[in-house]
Amino acid sequence: LAMATQRMAKRNALIRHLPAAETLGSATVIVTDKTGTLTENRMQAVRAHWLGGSVDLGALAPAAAAANPAFFEIARHCHGLRQVNGENGPALRGDPMEIALVEMASDAQAGDTRKVRSDELPFDSERRRMSTVHEGGTERVLYCKGAVEAVVPLCSAVFAPGADGGRVEPMSEASARDFLAAQDKMAEHGLRVLALAYRSLPVDAVRAVWETELVLAGIVGLRDPPRAEVSQAIATCRDAGIRVIMVTGDHPHTADAIAREIGLAAAARIVTGHTLAHWSDTQLQLALDTAEILFARVSAQQKLRIVEALQRKGHIVAATGDGVNDAPALKRADIGIAMGVVGTDVARDAADMVLLDDNFASIVAAVEEGRAIFGNIRKFLTYILTSNIPEIVPYLAFVLFRIPLPLTVIQILAVDLGTDMVPALALGAERPAPDTMRRPPRSRDERLVDWKLIVRAYLWLGIMEATAAMAAFFSVLAAGGWQYGERLAPSDPLYLQATTACLASIIVMQVVNVFLCRDPRASAFGAKPVNPLIYAGIAFELALMLAIIYTWPGNALVGTAPIGIETWLFILPFAVAMLLLEEGRKWWLRRR
């Protein structure tokens, strides 16, 4: 698990809780945000709609911008950004959307820059807007920005741009419909749309009425292009049997346009937060059976409800989030995933995994590694458990048949803590197989150690290794003239050579077993990712074995003696037979 988390970190997925590395491999649903995860979070204001028509902000001249100074003043002042000293001088840090609005106002060179903020009504997912209060001379003004459908109903007037600085007109039903229609048109092109409004604020006005009687200055559409690698990541999830559900606070048309662009959904059922608020839990669970569904204009509390509904349906849910309000959903999900670039400390503390690049493709890479972890632990266990049989059979034979002890305690330790350890760790560091993300997620109820693993390790591979070990032991005794019932002293050269042959046969069989355990079904001769650690482990295993057998310190420590070439030639056919029999079993499984 620790080695796997290091590999995940190299792929921009930082695991905070070690068991989550393995849980990722069984994920069946990813509930993902849109902004910054599926998109680049690199926003640019490209369109505006004022009373009278739409404006291309990319080609807007300063003289044209001066026709609606209030629009740019709101964009310049209504934000929660902070100024820091960067490598190239002062820079803004915070929400990329707010940075894009400030840059738009600066490029247009419009609006008053002298106002000082004195108070604010911060953004929350229920109000879907934020407001800031500013002082400039004797004037006190409130600037508001937020979702169009949340801000427009609060406006009693609208700003009409003009060459003379513009004027304020009463908000008519036709004007309100015009702005809502403009929002739909922008959203259909995948733009994120915000309304900008303001009002003069009397000194004695209470906070409860601050966001009333507003003047709508216009709406702005911001482009946030999808990440280039997301489309392939979505396709990989589909091949892997993992469902991806977008849950966003943006407009339904914006969500739908992005979903179509990245290949997430061609004709998705779109559920808004307003609709979800009126649904029962049963209605939500039935809706989640829809093949293509996405949620728009939802709150953090509704995201939590979606996660819980998916879990009640038996899914293993991975959920992303970046804000303070996302913490409950991240905590409740089987795998909570926080954003490392724009995420809050609260979100990161609640999460099991942090995306260092906020990229959806990094989640898919982490899932691939998570699936490999489960398989690697099984490979590790199969390899380790196999050698238990040739270690215990000599003791059973010693007790039941009154023969010399074929394998001593120190020799067992030499295998378990010496020769087996490095190759076993190499199996635990296997890279994901090429078809890892073309298999369905494993069942929630699938156990790490099941009967298939036990039978294969103990009753198949282990029996073959025990047969080779006992045969090598008796072949050396028989060649030395030993007779059944004859006792041998622990220091007898014949006894030392016989136990050495038993030990050597286990190690040689385990060398072959490393390759056999790389996959329970695929051939050891098939194309698999190169794992240099396996070859390093085998080299270590063989070097340690030769040191134990052919050096006097090894002989004295482990209780061995040098063996001749005829003993090695006796052992090799058993290793070849084990290889062929296991390859035959795998071939039969593949044919079935």
XYZ file of C-alpha atoms in Angstrom:
592
model
C 0.000 0.000 0.000
C 2.797 2.420 0.858
C 4.588 1.775 -2.443
C 1.310 2.244 -4.316
C 0.650 5.599 -2.665
C 4.082 6.751 -3.820
C 3.187 5.786 -7.398
C -0.135 7.628 -7.059
C 1.632 10.761 -5.814
C 3.753 10.730 -8.978
C 0.461 10.767 -10.909
C -0.799 13.805 -8.937
C -3.035 11.885 -6.511
C -1.974 12.307 -2.886
C -3.443 9.645 -0.596
C -4.144 10.899 2.956
C -5.615 7.666 4.376
C -3.760 4.509 3.373
C -6.788 2.138 3.038
C -8.303 4.528 0.479
C -5.581 3.497 -1.981
C -7.108 0.029 -2.141
C -10.743 1.226 -1.927
C -10.244 3.295 -5.090
C -9.905 0.083 -7.068
C -13.508 -0.887 -6.326
C -15.096 2.505 -7.129
C -18.212 2.150 -9.296
C -19.306 5.807 -9.453
C -17.402 9.104 -9.556
C -19.460 12.135 -8.527
C -17.485 15.042 -9.939
C -17.635 18.820 -9.990
C -17.354 20.580 -13.324
C -15.306 23.707 -12.798
C -11.600 23.030 -12.400
C -11.998 19.254 -12.474
C -13.496 18.619 -15.895
C -12.480 22.088 -17.088
C -9.184 23.956 -16.911
C -10.374 26.494 -14.308
C -8.760 29.095 -16.553
C -11.615 31.523 -17.121
C -11.977 34.409 -19.524
C -14.908 36.800 -19.851
C -15.931 36.646 -23.522
C -19.545 37.870 -23.795
C -21.757 40.397 -22.043
C -25.423 41.251 -22.401
C -26.593 44.744 -21.551
C -29.976 46.321 -21.986
C -30.254 46.644 -25.739
C -28.038 43.805 -26.908
C -25.000 41.554 -26.505
C -21.377 42.662 -26.498
C -18.230 40.830 -27.578
C -15.803 41.592 -24.735
C -12.791 40.492 -26.760
C -13.330 43.310 -29.258
C -14.676 45.928 -26.847
C -13.115 49.369 -27.250
C -12.579 51.593 -24.168
C -15.096 54.113 -25.566
C -17.774 51.410 -25.813
C -16.943 50.172 -22.306
C -17.453 53.691 -20.970
C -21.136 53.395 -21.944
C -21.699 51.045 -18.988
C -19.203 51.995 -16.253
C -21.284 50.365 -13.476
C -20.873 46.935 -15.123
C -17.088 47.131 -14.905
C -17.066 48.709 -11.438
C -18.984 45.698 -10.088
C -16.581 43.303 -11.817
C -13.581 45.179 -10.402
C -14.788 45.404 -6.798
C -17.155 42.527 -6.000
C -14.765 39.665 -5.196
C -12.893 37.923 -2.422
C -9.449 38.000 -4.008
C -6.260 38.834 -2.177
C -3.194 40.543 -3.573
C 0.200 38.875 -3.144
C 3.701 39.646 -4.292
C 4.567 37.221 -7.068
C 7.729 36.661 -9.063
C 6.607 39.254 -11.618
C 5.218 41.782 -9.133
C 1.784 42.074 -7.452
C -0.670 39.322 -8.399
C -4.200 38.278 -7.458
C -4.923 34.955 -5.776
C -8.323 33.321 -5.366
C -11.259 32.185 -7.480
C -10.263 32.131 -11.195
C -13.739 33.398 -12.081
C -13.244 36.530 -9.991
C -9.758 37.024 -11.396
C -11.244 36.886 -14.902
C -13.786 39.582 -14.001
C -11.119 41.891 -12.541
C -8.960 41.388 -15.638
C -11.976 42.188 -17.841
C -12.504 45.493 -16.004
C -8.806 46.350 -16.200
C -8.670 45.633 -19.939
C -11.744 47.776 -20.542
C -10.227 50.663 -18.530
C -13.728 51.529 -17.308
C -15.235 52.250 -13.900
C -14.077 53.973 -10.750
C -11.045 52.374 -9.083
C -11.024 54.489 -5.902
C -13.744 52.800 -3.844
C -12.752 51.014 -0.618
C -14.582 47.925 0.647
C -16.124 48.286 4.103
C -18.403 45.221 4.422
C -19.680 42.162 2.584
C -22.349 39.455 2.355
C -20.291 36.376 1.449
C -21.310 33.836 -1.159
C -23.133 30.697 -0.114
C -24.700 27.894 -2.145
C -28.233 28.696 -0.971
C -28.225 32.405 -1.954
C -25.957 31.766 -4.988
C -24.632 35.313 -4.874
C -22.258 37.580 -2.985
C -22.312 41.313 -2.265
C -19.708 43.810 -1.138
C -20.181 47.303 0.290
C -17.834 50.104 -0.796
C -17.216 53.687 0.265
C -16.132 56.433 -2.095
C -16.224 59.971 -0.804
C -19.755 60.572 0.475
C -21.136 57.696 -1.573
C -21.928 54.233 -0.185
C -22.661 51.538 -2.755
C -23.378 47.796 -2.753
C -22.130 45.602 -5.587
C -23.688 42.174 -6.159
C -22.837 39.279 -8.459
C -24.335 35.797 -8.715
C -26.534 33.403 -10.647
C -28.825 35.230 -13.059
C -32.016 33.647 -11.688
C -30.899 34.556 -8.141
C -30.039 38.217 -8.882
C -32.537 39.374 -11.526
C -35.627 38.881 -9.273
C -33.972 41.248 -6.745
C -33.644 44.019 -9.349
C -36.235 46.752 -9.628
C -34.294 48.677 -12.258
C -31.852 48.107 -15.102
C -28.958 50.217 -16.341
C -29.329 51.423 -19.952
C -25.853 52.077 -21.452
C -25.285 55.240 -23.400
C -22.604 57.519 -24.753
C -23.526 60.069 -22.117
C -22.775 57.624 -19.288
C -26.120 55.817 -19.438
C -29.219 55.992 -17.317
C -31.308 53.847 -14.976
C -34.702 52.552 -16.169
C -37.392 50.546 -14.322
C -37.098 46.783 -14.817
C -39.915 45.543 -17.039
C -41.056 41.957 -17.499
C -39.810 42.093 -21.081
C -36.338 43.206 -19.942
C -36.172 40.412 -17.332
C -37.169 37.819 -19.946
C -34.577 39.242 -22.329
C -31.766 38.756 -19.797
C -32.922 35.228 -18.930
C -33.049 34.339 -22.634
C -29.551 35.774 -23.130
C -28.353 33.624 -20.241
C -29.773 30.481 -21.871
C -28.089 31.336 -25.153
C -24.685 31.851 -23.495
C -25.059 28.703 -21.411
C -25.858 26.637 -24.504
C -22.356 27.543 -25.713
C -20.851 26.241 -22.473
C -20.303 29.649 -20.876
C -20.634 30.238 -17.155
C -23.046 33.159 -16.718
C -23.233 35.707 -13.898
C -25.436 38.725 -13.291
C -23.870 41.985 -12.055
C -26.010 44.469 -10.099
C -25.614 47.400 -7.708
C -27.492 49.896 -5.576
C -26.847 53.028 -3.594
C -26.893 51.988 0.059
C -28.270 54.353 2.715
C -26.242 54.512 5.911
C -29.205 53.418 8.022
C -30.144 50.414 5.807
C -30.240 47.126 7.740
C -28.440 44.082 6.332
C -31.707 42.245 5.690
C -32.656 44.727 2.940
C -29.243 45.339 1.418
C -29.845 42.999 -1.514
C -33.160 44.566 -2.545
C -34.117 47.234 -5.068
C -30.980 46.458 -7.081
C -30.053 47.906 -10.460
C -29.058 45.252 -13.011
C -25.950 46.380 -14.918
C -25.778 43.321 -17.179
C -24.777 39.679 -17.381
C -21.398 38.253 -18.338
C -20.447 34.905 -19.881
C -17.112 33.315 -18.996
C -15.443 30.561 -20.980
C -13.733 27.746 -19.077
C -12.524 25.225 -21.684
C -12.621 21.486 -20.878
C -9.320 19.833 -20.115
C -7.882 18.167 -23.199
C -7.323 14.836 -21.441
C -10.785 14.581 -19.857
C -12.532 13.065 -22.887
C -10.130 10.114 -22.905
C -10.461 9.759 -19.120
C -14.265 9.628 -19.439
C -13.959 6.952 -22.141
C -11.582 4.979 -19.908
C -14.120 5.103 -17.066
C -16.810 3.820 -19.404
C -14.594 0.896 -20.468
C -13.830 0.189 -16.803
C -17.498 0.030 -15.828
C -17.273 3.221 -13.747
C -20.133 5.676 -13.983
C -19.347 9.407 -13.999
C -22.013 11.832 -12.765
C -21.486 15.594 -13.025
C -22.804 17.601 -10.064
C -22.361 21.339 -10.521
C -23.698 24.641 -9.313
C -23.685 26.062 -12.846
C -26.637 26.612 -15.186
C -28.197 23.419 -16.628
C -27.433 24.477 -20.214
C -23.779 25.126 -19.316
C -23.489 21.714 -17.683
C -25.162 20.025 -20.657
C -22.917 21.768 -23.179
C -19.734 20.762 -21.338
C -21.029 17.188 -20.861
C -21.597 16.880 -24.607
C -18.212 18.390 -25.428
C -16.248 15.950 -23.246
C -18.302 12.906 -24.258
C -19.855 12.453 -20.824
C -23.427 12.434 -22.103
C -25.092 12.811 -25.481
C -28.656 13.273 -24.252
C -28.481 13.485 -20.476
C -31.391 13.896 -18.143
C -30.719 17.182 -16.345
C -31.938 17.508 -12.768
C -31.778 20.929 -11.132
C -31.415 21.638 -7.460
C -34.937 23.099 -7.433
C -36.384 19.833 -8.732
C -34.238 17.746 -6.401
C -35.461 19.730 -3.398
C -39.006 18.488 -4.085
C -38.049 14.837 -4.636
C -38.303 12.068 -2.100
C -35.352 9.711 -1.564
C -37.202 7.063 -3.589
C -37.645 9.420 -6.539
C -33.947 10.291 -6.444
C -32.904 6.635 -6.411
C -35.192 5.882 -9.356
C -33.770 8.852 -11.262
C -30.232 7.576 -10.663
C -31.132 4.484 -12.700
C -31.166 6.742 -15.786
C -28.251 5.881 -18.063
C -27.188 9.518 -18.539
C -27.948 12.009 -15.792
C -26.326 15.194 -14.504
C -27.205 17.618 -11.740
C -27.062 21.409 -12.080
C -27.673 24.327 -9.739
C -27.312 21.997 -6.760
C -26.164 22.900 -3.266
C -23.513 21.136 -1.194
C -26.240 19.560 0.946
C -27.874 18.155 -2.186
C -24.530 16.736 -3.309
C -24.372 14.862 0.005
C -27.868 13.539 -0.636
C -26.838 12.270 -4.090
C -23.807 10.484 -2.621
C -25.942 8.801 0.042
C -28.531 7.736 -2.529
C -25.846 6.088 -4.672
C -24.456 4.275 -1.638
C -27.908 2.937 -0.775
C -27.991 1.480 -4.266
C -24.837 -0.479 -3.444
C -22.287 1.725 -5.231
C -18.752 2.492 -4.081
C -18.729 6.276 -4.499
C -15.811 8.618 -5.103
C -16.820 12.277 -4.764
C -14.894 15.475 -5.505
C -15.181 18.860 -3.833
C -13.227 22.010 -3.023
C -15.282 24.189 -0.704
C -16.029 24.219 3.008
C -19.611 23.171 2.281
C -18.375 20.120 0.353
C -16.777 18.607 3.470
C -19.843 16.521 4.532
C -20.115 14.914 1.085
C -16.376 14.193 1.000
C -16.563 12.647 4.468
C -19.595 10.532 3.599
C -18.278 9.232 0.271
C -16.319 5.980 0.206
C -13.451 7.995 -1.295
C -13.506 11.759 -0.740
C -11.372 13.660 -3.256
C -10.396 17.278 -2.569
C -8.810 19.783 -4.908
C -5.211 20.597 -4.059
C -4.919 23.845 -6.041
C -8.197 25.674 -5.310
C -9.543 23.493 -2.489
C -10.000 24.785 1.024
C -8.176 23.366 4.036
C -11.500 22.082 5.391
C -12.167 20.110 2.192
C -8.660 18.642 2.185
C -8.934 17.621 5.841
C -12.220 15.808 5.140
C -10.912 13.985 2.066
C -9.140 10.666 1.639
C -7.271 11.865 -1.446
C -6.066 15.245 -2.701
C -5.632 15.998 -6.403
C -2.406 17.926 -6.777
C -3.458 19.254 -10.201
C -7.290 19.346 -9.725
C -7.556 17.191 -12.869
C -10.253 14.558 -13.402
C -7.767 12.452 -15.388
C -5.683 12.106 -12.207
C -8.680 10.455 -10.497
C -8.826 7.855 -13.272
C -5.073 7.255 -12.947
C -5.514 6.761 -9.186
C -8.360 4.286 -9.765
C -6.103 2.317 -12.094
C -3.406 2.184 -9.421
C -6.025 1.245 -6.824
C -7.143 -1.706 -8.919
C -3.543 -2.790 -9.335
C -3.034 -2.664 -5.541
C -5.698 -5.284 -4.884
C -4.207 -7.581 -7.513
C -0.665 -6.989 -6.241
C -1.582 -7.894 -2.677
C -3.089 -11.133 -3.984
C 0.065 -11.877 -5.978
C 2.149 -11.185 -2.889
C -0.020 -13.477 -0.755
C -0.058 -16.304 -3.309
C 3.722 -16.247 -3.516
C 4.242 -16.072 0.268
C 1.593 -18.671 1.150
C 2.894 -21.160 -1.411
C 6.154 -21.655 0.489
C 4.243 -22.428 3.701
C 3.395 -25.933 2.430
C 6.978 -27.104 1.706
C 7.898 -25.634 5.115
C 5.223 -27.465 7.104
C 5.205 -30.813 5.248
C 8.737 -31.694 6.482
C 7.566 -31.227 10.084
C 4.507 -33.396 9.529
C 6.662 -36.088 7.935
C 9.142 -35.854 10.815
C 6.368 -36.375 13.393
C 4.344 -38.992 11.549
C 7.018 -41.144 9.910
C 9.933 -40.809 12.347
C 12.455 -39.562 9.786
C 15.235 -37.004 10.259
C 13.882 -33.448 10.280
C 14.104 -32.354 6.599
C 14.095 -28.594 7.295
C 15.252 -26.772 10.408
C 13.733 -23.685 12.004
C 16.645 -21.472 10.996
C 16.296 -22.663 7.383
C 12.599 -21.726 7.390
C 13.562 -18.261 8.608
C 16.169 -18.078 5.845
C 13.359 -18.561 3.322
C 10.684 -16.365 4.936
C 12.878 -13.448 6.034
C 15.665 -13.866 3.490
C 15.192 -15.302 0.035
C 11.413 -14.753 -0.297
C 11.189 -11.176 0.923
C 12.591 -9.129 -1.975
C 10.788 -11.046 -4.780
C 7.542 -10.795 -2.785
C 7.938 -7.020 -2.461
C 8.643 -6.873 -6.193
C 5.261 -8.518 -6.830
C 3.697 -5.877 -4.588
C 5.172 -3.163 -6.816
C 3.802 -4.492 -10.119
C 2.563 -1.843 -12.543
C -1.096 -1.973 -13.658
C -1.677 -4.443 -16.483
C -2.670 -2.934 -19.853
C -6.222 -4.253 -19.509
C -6.713 -3.082 -15.907
C -9.161 -0.358 -16.932
C -11.034 -2.632 -19.327
C -12.377 -4.800 -16.514
C -15.476 -4.069 -14.423
C -15.017 -2.959 -10.801
C -14.744 -5.817 -8.365
C -17.655 -6.625 -6.108
C -17.953 -4.914 -2.735
C -18.172 -8.404 -1.190
C -15.072 -9.824 -2.897
C -12.558 -10.900 -0.275
C -8.816 -10.349 -0.529
C -8.080 -13.953 0.477
C -10.677 -16.259 -1.113
C -10.887 -19.995 -1.674
C -9.416 -19.738 -5.173
C -6.257 -18.147 -3.765
C -6.040 -20.668 -0.898
C -6.506 -23.672 -3.186
C -4.008 -22.397 -5.724
C -1.336 -21.539 -3.136
C -1.763 -24.421 -0.701
C -3.200 -27.343 -2.671
C -1.614 -26.767 -6.057
C 1.620 -24.752 -6.130
C 2.471 -25.549 -2.511
C 2.029 -29.315 -2.993
C 4.340 -29.248 -6.008
C 7.003 -27.382 -4.039
C 6.644 -29.759 -1.063
C 6.989 -32.767 -3.391
C 10.201 -31.364 -4.866
C 11.612 -30.509 -1.417
C 10.944 -33.958 0.083
C 12.169 -35.727 -3.039
C 15.459 -33.799 -2.966
C 15.862 -34.552 0.748
C 15.398 -38.323 0.322
C 17.495 -38.466 -2.865
C 20.543 -37.130 -0.989
C 19.920 -39.512 1.939
C 19.529 -42.472 -0.396
C 22.713 -41.563 -2.294
C 24.565 -41.498 1.062
C 23.353 -44.972 2.067
C 20.793 -43.950 4.670
C 18.272 -46.596 5.717
C 14.760 -45.931 7.050
C 14.781 -45.798 10.840
C 18.437 -44.809 11.025
C 19.072 -41.768 13.218
C 21.382 -39.002 12.021
C 23.182 -36.535 14.256
C 22.468 -32.813 13.556
C 26.135 -32.353 12.681
C 26.310 -35.412 10.372
C 27.598 -34.257 6.907
C 24.969 -36.437 5.158
C 22.153 -34.877 7.193
C 23.459 -31.330 6.518
C 23.599 -32.015 2.764
C 20.091 -33.502 2.784
C 18.532 -30.511 4.571
C 20.469 -28.200 2.239
C 18.945 -30.000 -0.763
C 15.477 -29.531 0.734
C 16.154 -25.835 1.301
C 17.650 -25.342 -2.179
C 14.656 -26.993 -3.874
C 12.218 -24.634 -2.119
C 14.223 -21.582 -3.206
C 14.555 -22.783 -6.817
C 10.823 -23.528 -6.998
C 10.070 -20.075 -5.578
C 12.204 -18.495 -8.322
C 9.864 -20.078 -10.864
C 6.850 -19.210 -8.718
C 7.596 -15.460 -8.915
C 6.789 -15.505 -12.628
C 3.784 -17.792 -12.163
C 2.280 -15.457 -9.550
C 2.405 -12.353 -11.743
C -1.060 -13.250 -13.045
C -3.573 -15.917 -11.976
C -4.754 -16.520 -15.557
C -2.344 -15.025 -18.105
C 0.716 -16.964 -19.220
C 4.064 -16.193 -17.617
C 5.429 -15.988 -21.182
C 2.893 -13.373 -22.286
C 3.607 -9.683 -22.747
C 3.496 -7.947 -19.348
C 4.844 -4.624 -18.094
C 8.560 -4.852 -17.307
C 9.261 -5.049 -13.578
C 13.009 -4.652 -12.907
C 12.412 -5.305 -9.199
C 11.516 -8.929 -9.947
C 14.850 -9.573 -11.639
C 16.641 -7.753 -8.834
C 14.732 -9.870 -6.332
C 15.660 -13.119 -8.103
C 19.301 -12.078 -8.272
C 19.228 -11.331 -4.537
C 17.465 -14.640 -3.850
C 19.989 -16.711 -5.793
C 22.976 -14.827 -4.372
C 21.735 -15.357 -0.813
C 21.089 -19.033 -1.500
C 24.610 -19.565 -2.848
C 26.063 -17.698 0.140
C 24.109 -19.921 2.521
C 25.236 -23.116 0.783
C 28.792 -22.429 -0.339
C 30.326 -20.154 2.315
C 31.444 -21.235 5.773
C 29.577 -18.389 7.564
C 26.388 -19.449 5.746
C 26.973 -23.094 6.638
C 27.573 -22.242 10.299
C 24.620 -19.871 10.630
C 21.922 -21.810 8.732
C 23.160 -25.378 9.268
C 23.905 -26.255 5.644
C 26.644 -27.964 3.659
C 27.763 -27.704 0.020
C 25.851 -29.915 -2.435
C 27.022 -31.295 -5.751
C 25.880 -30.673 -9.319
C 23.897 -33.919 -9.319
C 21.568 -32.489 -6.646
C 20.884 -29.368 -8.717
C 20.170 -31.532 -11.759
C 17.716 -33.525 -9.654
C 15.861 -30.368 -8.564
C 15.561 -28.666 -11.968
C 13.028 -31.101 -13.532
C 10.636 -30.406 -10.656
C 10.864 -26.654 -11.348
C 10.192 -27.249 -15.061
C 7.266 -29.542 -14.210
C 5.768 -26.889 -11.909
C 6.060 -24.308 -14.681
C 4.401 -26.553 -17.274
C 1.596 -27.734 -14.989
C 0.681 -24.191 -13.902
C 0.827 -22.960 -17.498
C -1.494 -25.831 -18.427
C -3.934 -24.808 -15.694
C -3.941 -21.203 -16.888
C -4.453 -22.310 -20.491
C -7.446 -24.416 -19.432
C -8.935 -21.463 -17.529
C -8.504 -19.163 -20.526
C -10.169 -21.733 -22.799
C -13.118 -21.937 -20.415
